[in-house]
């Protein structure tokens, strides 16, 4: 009756032949609408179960057009179909008579009816089957209640942007809609923090604007720096434009760990081949692999006496240089001296800072004594006498590196620390065993919101 009264109030008329009364569910534009929410139409989706694998670009475009109509039911649609979209890159719609596309002057378009042959990869086959599986078991999307607040999950990766809109209805968190999209060529060059900001602006101001405008909502993200974007973040010109667009909405941003942000994270992330044009990301990935290979997992190679002596002469340490340079197996020290005397990787972490969660004082006490290099230094400190350089560190080059810090070393409750002056105050730094360095570095990288390698190394050297 409420519907009929509203139609009467606005002077609207209905055709009886097109009306359905006393129905528990109604089919509308390929969807089924009932009291629970919006479903995909089983009759439409049943055709997918027997859909043959596309063999030409024209057939693939037909399949993607059908599947794209139901994309809001699929969690991470854009990342799933990315291998399929790549196959359509050379297929253009028929041009109008007399119209010339600029790209036609550079290369000829791919024939839409030509077979894929070897272009149909296992990734394409997996994407094709995943779309059919997801659509035939699509979830029920709840109706949005404008009287309730919304919860928006956002995430970004080098694969694309993802977002999921929720409402808590009758004590349950119900999905209102999923959304995802790929990245343009320029967006693929964005750093991680800017991609997260872009995902927020796109989800709020574009994709879900009809739901969120005029409503209060909460944004959940796994990027901690994004929580400061509305208050104290330093932004570039594009960032200020995005901030101006977001200022029309009422919301707050909350951080939650990436391990609990699976929905939006899955929308934006999926293992697949990186785009060829993304040179910056490939270079960054190569630098990280080189750092892990040469710094974190460096082999203990033998260094010739002449090479090592030359390095010691170049970076003379005074009267003790002859003692310090004795021996032949010092690859760690030799590598550091060859690069720069100040570039020796720190083996220390600020005391009290939970860089490696779950490690207690007793755990560090035991871990340090399990490391031969640190154990030897602890024994020397326990005796209260500084040994000669020539009498320590045989087979353990890092013992000599720690010996250079002898005047700053101190045992506190049996755990080895170094004393550092920080803004005029003494700061105690825990000596970190080598086997924990990679874990600690990953912890620093996660703490700062997945910034680049240079920024992660800068903060790691400030902590370790």
Coordinates of C-alpha atoms in Angstrom, one line a residue:
X1 CA 0.0 0.0 0.0
X2 CA 2.9 2.4 0.7
X3 CA 4.1 2.0 -2.8
X4 CA 0.6 2.6 -4.3
X5 CA 0.1 5.7 -2.1
X6 CA 3.4 7.1 -3.2
X7 CA 2.5 6.6 -6.9
X8 CA -0.9 8.3 -6.3
X9 CA 0.7 11.2 -4.5
X10 CA 3.0 11.9 -7.5
X11 CA 0.3 11.2 -10.1
X12 CA 2.0 8.2 -11.6
X13 CA 0.0 5.4 -13.4
X14 CA 0.8 1.7 -13.8
X15 CA -0.1 -0.8 -16.5
X16 CA -1.8 -3.9 -14.9
X17 CA -0.3 -6.2 -17.4
X18 CA 3.2 -5.2 -16.3
X19 CA 2.5 -5.4 -12.5
X20 CA 3.1 -8.4 -10.2
X21 CA 1.4 -8.4 -6.8
X22 CA 1.8 -10.7 -3.8
X23 CA 5.2 -12.0 -5.0
X24 CA 8.0 -13.0 -2.6
X25 CA 10.6 -12.4 -5.3
X26 CA 10.7 -10.4 -8.6
X27 CA 13.0 -10.7 -11.6
X28 CA 14.3 -7.3 -12.7
X29 CA 17.0 -6.6 -15.4
X30 CA 18.8 -9.9 -15.0
X31 CA 18.5 -9.9 -11.2
X32 CA 16.2 -11.5 -8.6
X33 CA 15.0 -9.1 -5.9
X34 CA 13.5 -10.5 -2.7
X35 CA 13.4 -9.7 1.0
X36 CA 17.0 -10.9 1.6
X37 CA 18.6 -8.7 -1.0
X38 CA 19.7 -8.8 -4.7
X39 CA 20.7 -12.1 -6.4
X40 CA 21.9 -13.0 -9.8
X41 CA 19.2 -14.5 -12.1
X42 CA 19.7 -18.3 -12.1
X43 CA 18.3 -18.6 -15.7
X44 CA 20.8 -16.1 -17.0
X45 CA 23.7 -17.5 -15.1
X46 CA 23.0 -21.1 -16.1
X47 CA 24.2 -20.3 -19.6
X48 CA 27.7 -19.8 -18.1
X49 CA 28.0 -23.4 -17.1
X50 CA 28.1 -24.5 -20.7
X51 CA 29.8 -21.4 -22.1
X52 CA 32.6 -22.6 -24.5
X53 CA 36.1 -21.3 -24.1
X54 CA 36.6 -18.2 -26.3
X55 CA 38.8 -18.8 -29.3
X56 CA 38.9 -15.3 -30.8
X57 CA 38.9 -11.7 -29.4
X58 CA 35.4 -11.1 -30.6
X59 CA 34.1 -14.1 -28.6
X60 CA 36.1 -13.0 -25.6
X61 CA 34.7 -9.5 -25.7
X62 CA 31.2 -11.1 -25.7
X63 CA 32.0 -13.1 -22.6
X64 CA 33.5 -10.2 -20.8
X65 CA 30.5 -8.0 -21.6
X66 CA 28.2 -10.5 -20.1
X67 CA 30.3 -11.2 -17.0
X68 CA 31.0 -7.5 -16.5
X69 CA 27.3 -6.8 -16.0
X70 CA 27.4 -8.8 -12.8
X71 CA 30.8 -7.6 -11.6
X72 CA 29.5 -6.1 -8.4
X73 CA 28.7 -9.6 -7.2
X74 CA 32.3 -10.8 -7.7
X75 CA 34.9 -10.2 -5.1
X76 CA 38.0 -8.8 -7.0
X77 CA 36.5 -8.9 -10.5
X78 CA 39.1 -6.6 -12.1
X79 CA 42.1 -8.6 -10.8
X80 CA 40.6 -11.9 -11.9
X81 CA 39.9 -10.8 -15.5
X82 CA 43.2 -8.9 -16.0
X83 CA 44.8 -11.7 -18.1
X84 CA 41.6 -11.8 -20.3
X85 CA 41.6 -8.0 -20.7
X86 CA 45.2 -8.1 -21.8
X87 CA 44.2 -10.3 -24.8
X88 CA 41.7 -7.6 -26.0
X89 CA 44.3 -4.8 -26.1
X90 CA 44.7 -5.1 -29.9
X91 CA 40.9 -5.2 -30.6
X92 CA 39.2 -1.9 -31.4
X93 CA 35.5 -1.3 -32.0
X94 CA 34.5 -0.7 -35.7
X95 CA 35.2 2.9 -36.6
X96 CA 32.7 5.2 -38.1
X97 CA 32.9 6.0 -41.8
X98 CA 35.5 8.6 -42.6
X99 CA 36.9 8.6 -39.0
X100 CA 40.6 7.9 -38.5
X101 CA 41.9 6.8 -35.1
X102 CA 45.4 8.1 -34.2
X103 CA 46.6 4.6 -33.3
X104 CA 45.9 3.4 -36.8
X105 CA 48.7 5.6 -38.1
X106 CA 51.1 3.7 -35.8
X107 CA 50.0 0.1 -36.2
X108 CA 47.2 -1.9 -37.7
X109 CA 44.4 -3.3 -35.4
X110 CA 44.4 -7.0 -34.6
X111 CA 41.8 -9.0 -36.5
X112 CA 38.9 -9.6 -34.0
X113 CA 38.2 -13.0 -35.7
X114 CA 41.7 -14.3 -35.6
X115 CA 42.3 -17.2 -33.2
X116 CA 44.4 -16.8 -30.0
X117 CA 46.7 -19.8 -30.8
X118 CA 49.5 -19.6 -28.2
X119 CA 48.2 -16.4 -26.6
X120 CA 45.6 -18.2 -24.4
X121 CA 47.8 -18.9 -21.4
X122 CA 47.2 -21.0 -18.3
X123 CA 46.5 -17.7 -16.5
X124 CA 43.7 -16.9 -19.0
X125 CA 42.2 -20.4 -18.6
X126 CA 42.2 -20.0 -14.8
X127 CA 40.6 -16.6 -15.0
X128 CA 37.9 -17.9 -17.4
X129 CA 37.0 -20.7 -15.1
X130 CA 37.1 -18.6 -11.9
X131 CA 34.6 -16.1 -13.4
X132 CA 32.2 -18.9 -14.2
X133 CA 32.6 -20.4 -10.7
X134 CA 32.2 -17.1 -8.9
X135 CA 29.1 -16.1 -10.9
X136 CA 27.4 -19.5 -10.4
X137 CA 27.9 -19.1 -6.7
X138 CA 27.5 -15.4 -6.3
X139 CA 26.6 -14.0 -2.8
X140 CA 23.5 -12.2 -1.9
X141 CA 24.0 -8.4 -1.7
X142 CA 22.0 -6.7 1.0
X143 CA 19.8 -3.6 0.5
X144 CA 21.4 -0.4 1.7
X145 CA 19.7 1.2 4.7
X146 CA 20.2 5.0 4.5
X147 CA 19.4 5.3 8.2
X148 CA 22.4 3.1 9.2
X149 CA 26.1 4.0 9.0
X150 CA 28.4 2.4 6.5
X151 CA 31.7 0.6 6.8
X152 CA 34.1 0.9 3.9
X153 CA 37.2 -1.3 3.4
X154 CA 39.8 -0.1 1.0
X155 CA 43.1 -1.5 -0.3
X156 CA 45.6 -1.0 -3.1
X157 CA 48.4 -2.9 -4.7
X158 CA 50.4 -2.9 -8.0
X159 CA 47.6 -5.0 -9.4
X160 CA 44.8 -2.5 -8.8
X161 CA 42.4 -0.9 -6.4
X162 CA 39.8 -2.7 -4.3
X163 CA 36.9 -1.7 -2.0
X164 CA 34.0 -3.4 -0.1
X165 CA 31.0 -1.6 1.3
X166 CA 29.3 -3.0 4.4
X167 CA 26.4 -2.2 6.8
X168 CA 25.7 -3.8 10.2
X169 CA 22.1 -5.0 9.9
X170 CA 20.3 -6.9 12.6
X171 CA 23.6 -7.7 14.3
X172 CA 25.3 -9.0 11.1
X173 CA 27.8 -7.4 8.8
X174 CA 26.2 -7.5 5.4
X175 CA 27.9 -6.8 2.0
X176 CA 26.3 -4.0 0.1
X177 CA 28.6 -4.0 -2.9
X178 CA 32.1 -4.9 -4.1
X179 CA 34.2 -2.8 -6.4
X180 CA 37.6 -3.0 -8.0
X181 CA 39.5 -1.6 -11.0
X182 CA 43.0 -1.7 -12.6
X183 CA 45.6 1.0 -12.7
X184 CA 46.5 3.3 -15.6
X185 CA 50.0 3.5 -16.9
X186 CA 50.7 6.7 -14.8
X187 CA 49.1 5.2 -11.7
X188 CA 51.4 2.2 -11.9
X189 CA 54.3 4.5 -11.1
X190 CA 52.7 5.7 -7.8
X191 CA 54.4 4.7 -4.6
X192 CA 52.4 2.4 -2.2
X193 CA 51.2 5.2 0.1
X194 CA 49.8 7.2 -2.8
X195 CA 48.0 4.2 -4.2
X196 CA 46.3 3.6 -0.9
X197 CA 45.2 7.3 -0.9
X198 CA 44.0 6.9 -4.5
X199 CA 41.9 3.8 -3.5
X200 CA 40.3 5.9 -0.7
X201 CA 39.4 8.8 -3.0
X202 CA 38.2 6.5 -5.8
X203 CA 36.0 4.4 -3.5
X204 CA 34.4 7.4 -1.6
X205 CA 34.1 10.0 -4.3
X206 CA 33.4 7.8 -7.3
X207 CA 32.4 4.2 -6.9
X208 CA 30.2 4.5 -3.7
X209 CA 29.4 8.2 -3.8
X210 CA 25.7 7.6 -4.1
X211 CA 25.7 5.6 -0.9
X212 CA 28.1 7.6 1.1
X213 CA 27.3 11.3 0.3
X214 CA 25.4 12.7 3.2
X215 CA 25.9 9.7 5.5
X216 CA 28.4 9.0 8.3
X217 CA 30.8 6.1 7.6
X218 CA 34.0 4.6 8.8
X219 CA 36.9 3.7 6.5
X220 CA 39.1 0.7 7.5
X221 CA 42.6 0.4 5.9
X222 CA 45.7 -1.6 6.5
X223 CA 47.9 1.4 5.6
X224 CA 48.7 3.2 8.9
X225 CA 50.0 6.5 7.3
X226 CA 46.6 6.9 5.5
X227 CA 44.9 7.5 8.9
X228 CA 46.7 10.9 9.1
X229 CA 45.8 12.1 5.5
X230 CA 42.9 14.3 6.8
X231 CA 45.0 16.0 9.5
X232 CA 48.7 16.2 9.4
X233 CA 49.9 14.6 6.2
X234 CA 52.1 16.5 3.8
X235 CA 50.5 16.3 0.4
X236 CA 51.4 17.2 -3.2
X237 CA 49.1 19.0 -5.6
X238 CA 47.2 15.9 -6.6
X239 CA 46.8 15.0 -2.9
X240 CA 45.3 18.4 -2.1
X241 CA 42.8 18.0 -4.9
X242 CA 41.8 14.6 -3.6
X243 CA 41.5 16.0 -0.1
X244 CA 39.2 18.8 -1.3
X245 CA 37.0 16.1 -3.0
X246 CA 36.9 14.0 0.2
X247 CA 36.1 17.1 2.4
X248 CA 32.4 16.8 1.2
X249 CA 32.0 13.5 3.0
X250 CA 31.6 12.8 6.8
X251 CA 33.9 9.9 7.8
X252 CA 36.8 8.8 10.0
X253 CA 39.7 6.5 9.1
X254 CA 40.8 3.6 11.3
X255 CA 43.8 1.3 10.9
X256 CA 43.6 -2.5 11.1
X257 CA 46.4 -4.9 10.3
X258 CA 46.7 -6.3 6.8
X259 CA 46.1 -9.9 8.1
X260 CA 42.5 -8.9 9.0
X261 CA 41.9 -6.8 5.8
X262 CA 41.4 -9.8 3.6
X263 CA 38.3 -8.7 1.7
X264 CA 39.6 -5.4 0.2
X265 CA 43.1 -6.8 0.0
X266 CA 41.9 -9.7 -2.1
X267 CA 40.1 -7.3 -4.4
X268 CA 43.3 -5.5 -5.3
X269 CA 45.8 -8.3 -5.1
X270 CA 46.4 -11.5 -7.1
X271 CA 49.7 -13.2 -8.2
X272 CA 50.1 -12.6 -12.0
X273 CA 52.6 -11.3 -14.5
X274 CA 53.5 -7.7 -13.9
X275 CA 52.9 -5.2 -16.8
X276 CA 55.9 -4.7 -19.0
X277 CA 55.7 -0.9 -18.7
X278 CA 56.0 -1.0 -14.9
X279 CA 59.8 -0.6 -14.9
X280 CA 60.0 1.3 -11.6
X281 CA 58.3 -1.5 -9.7
X282 CA 60.5 -4.2 -11.3
X283 CA 63.6 -2.2 -10.4
X284 CA 62.4 -1.8 -6.8
X285 CA 61.8 -5.5 -6.6
X286 CA 65.2 -6.3 -8.0
X287 CA 66.9 -4.0 -5.5
X288 CA 65.1 -5.7 -2.6
X289 CA 66.2 -9.1 -3.9
X290 CA 69.8 -7.9 -4.2
X291 CA 69.7 -6.5 -0.7
X292 CA 68.4 -9.8 0.7
X293 CA 71.0 -11.8 -1.2
X294 CA 74.1 -9.6 -0.6
X295 CA 73.4 -8.2 2.9
X296 CA 71.0 -10.5 4.8
X297 CA 72.3 -13.7 3.3
X298 CA 75.9 -12.8 2.5
X299 CA 78.2 -15.8 2.0
X300 CA 81.4 -16.1 4.1
X301 CA 84.0 -15.9 1.3
X302 CA 87.7 -15.8 1.8
X303 CA 89.4 -12.4 1.3
X304 CA 93.0 -12.2 0.3
X305 CA 95.4 -10.6 2.8
X306 CA 96.6 -8.0 0.3
X307 CA 93.0 -6.8 -0.5
X308 CA 92.1 -6.7 3.2
X309 CA 95.2 -4.8 4.2
X310 CA 94.6 -2.2 1.4
X311 CA 91.1 -1.6 2.7
X312 CA 92.4 -1.2 6.2
X313 CA 95.0 1.3 5.1
X314 CA 92.3 3.2 3.2
X315 CA 90.1 3.4 6.4
X316 CA 92.9 3.6 9.0
X317 CA 91.7 3.2 12.6
X318 CA 94.9 4.5 14.3
X319 CA 97.4 2.4 16.2
X320 CA 95.2 -0.6 16.3
X321 CA 94.9 -0.9 12.5
X322 CA 97.6 -3.6 12.3
X323 CA 95.9 -5.7 14.9
X324 CA 92.5 -5.1 13.5
X325 CA 93.4 -6.1 10.0
X326 CA 95.1 -9.4 10.9
X327 CA 93.5 -12.6 9.5
X328 CA 92.1 -13.5 6.1
X329 CA 88.4 -14.3 6.6
X330 CA 86.7 -11.0 7.0
X331 CA 84.2 -10.7 4.1
X332 CA 81.6 -8.7 6.1
X333 CA 84.1 -6.0 7.2
X334 CA 85.8 -6.0 3.9
X335 CA 82.5 -5.4 2.1
X336 CA 81.6 -2.5 4.4
X337 CA 85.0 -0.9 4.1
X338 CA 84.9 -1.2 0.4
X339 CA 81.6 0.7 0.1
X340 CA 81.9 3.3 2.9
X341 CA 83.1 3.3 6.5
X342 CA 79.8 4.7 7.7
X343 CA 77.6 2.1 5.7
X344 CA 78.3 -0.8 8.0
X345 CA 74.8 -2.3 8.7
X346 CA 73.8 -1.7 12.3
X347 CA 73.3 -4.8 14.5
X348 CA 71.2 -3.0 17.1
X349 CA 67.6 -2.2 17.8
X350 CA 66.2 0.3 20.3
X351 CA 65.5 -1.4 23.7
X352 CA 61.8 -1.6 24.6
X353 CA 60.7 -1.4 20.9
X354 CA 58.7 -4.4 19.9
X355 CA 60.2 -4.7 16.4
X356 CA 59.9 -8.5 16.7
X357 CA 56.7 -9.2 18.5
X358 CA 56.7 -12.0 21.1
X359 CA 60.4 -11.7 22.1
X360 CA 60.7 -11.3 25.8
X361 CA 63.8 -10.4 27.9
X362 CA 64.5 -14.1 28.5
X363 CA 64.2 -14.8 24.8
X364 CA 66.8 -12.2 24.0
X365 CA 69.0 -13.5 26.8
X366 CA 69.0 -17.0 25.3
X367 CA 69.2 -15.8 21.6
X368 CA 72.3 -13.7 22.2
X369 CA 74.1 -16.6 23.9
X370 CA 73.2 -18.9 21.0
X371 CA 75.1 -16.6 18.6
X372 CA 78.9 -17.3 18.8
X373 CA 79.9 -13.7 18.0
X374 CA 77.7 -12.1 20.7
X375 CA 78.4 -14.9 23.2
X376 CA 82.2 -14.2 22.9
X377 CA 81.7 -10.5 23.6
X378 CA 79.4 -11.2 26.6
X379 CA 82.1 -13.5 28.0
X380 CA 84.7 -10.8 27.6
X381 CA 82.5 -8.2 29.3
X382 CA 81.8 -10.6 32.1
X383 CA 85.5 -10.9 32.8
X384 CA 85.8 -7.1 33.0
X385 CA 88.8 -7.0 30.7
X386 CA 89.1 -5.9 27.1
X387 CA 91.0 -8.5 25.1
X388 CA 93.4 -7.8 22.3
X389 CA 92.1 -7.7 18.8
X390 CA 94.4 -10.6 17.8
X391 CA 93.0 -12.9 20.4
X392 CA 89.3 -12.6 19.6
X393 CA 87.1 -13.2 16.6
X394 CA 88.9 -16.2 15.0
X395 CA 86.3 -17.5 12.5
X396 CA 83.7 -14.8 13.6
X397 CA 84.4 -11.5 11.7
X398 CA 81.4 -9.8 13.4
X399 CA 83.2 -10.1 16.8
X400 CA 85.7 -7.6 15.6
X401 CA 82.9 -5.2 14.4
X402 CA 81.5 -5.4 17.9
X403 CA 84.9 -4.8 19.4
X404 CA 85.0 -1.4 17.8
X405 CA 81.9 -0.6 20.0
X406 CA 83.6 -1.8 23.1
X407 CA 83.4 1.4 25.0
X408 CA 79.7 1.6 24.3
X409 CA 78.8 -2.0 25.2
X410 CA 77.0 -2.7 28.4
X411 CA 75.3 -5.8 30.0
X412 CA 71.9 -5.0 31.5
X413 CA 70.3 -8.0 33.4
X414 CA 72.5 -10.3 31.4
X415 CA 71.5 -8.9 27.9
X416 CA 74.0 -7.0 25.8
X417 CA 73.2 -3.4 24.8
X418 CA 75.1 -0.4 23.3
X419 CA 74.8 3.1 24.6
X420 CA 74.0 5.8 22.1
X421 CA 73.5 9.5 22.5
X422 CA 70.2 10.7 21.0
X423 CA 69.4 14.4 21.3
X424 CA 71.6 14.7 24.4
X425 CA 70.0 11.6 26.1
X426 CA 71.5 8.1 26.5
X427 CA 69.6 5.5 24.6
X428 CA 70.2 1.8 25.1
X429 CA 70.1 -0.3 22.0
X430 CA 69.7 -4.1 22.0
X431 CA 72.4 -6.0 20.1
X432 CA 70.5 -8.0 17.5
X433 CA 71.6 -11.5 16.5
X434 CA 72.1 -11.9 12.7
X435 CA 69.4 -14.5 12.3
X436 CA 66.8 -11.9 13.4
X437 CA 67.9 -9.1 11.0
X438 CA 65.6 -10.1 8.1
X439 CA 62.6 -10.4 10.5
X440 CA 63.3 -7.1 12.0
X441 CA 63.7 -5.4 8.6
X442 CA 60.4 -6.8 7.5
X443 CA 58.9 -5.4 10.8
X444 CA 60.2 -2.0 10.0
X445 CA 58.9 -2.1 6.5
X446 CA 55.4 -3.1 7.8
X447 CA 55.4 -0.4 10.5
X448 CA 56.0 2.5 8.0
X449 CA 53.2 1.4 5.7
X450 CA 55.1 -0.4 2.9
X451 CA 57.1 2.5 1.6
X452 CA 60.1 2.0 -0.7
X453 CA 63.4 0.2 0.0
X454 CA 65.3 3.5 0.6
X455 CA 62.9 4.7 3.2
X456 CA 62.8 1.3 4.9
X457 CA 66.6 1.1 5.0
X458 CA 66.8 4.6 6.4
X459 CA 64.5 3.8 9.3
X460 CA 66.1 0.4 9.8
X461 CA 69.5 2.0 10.2
X462 CA 67.9 4.5 12.7
X463 CA 66.6 1.6 14.8
X464 CA 69.3 -1.1 14.5

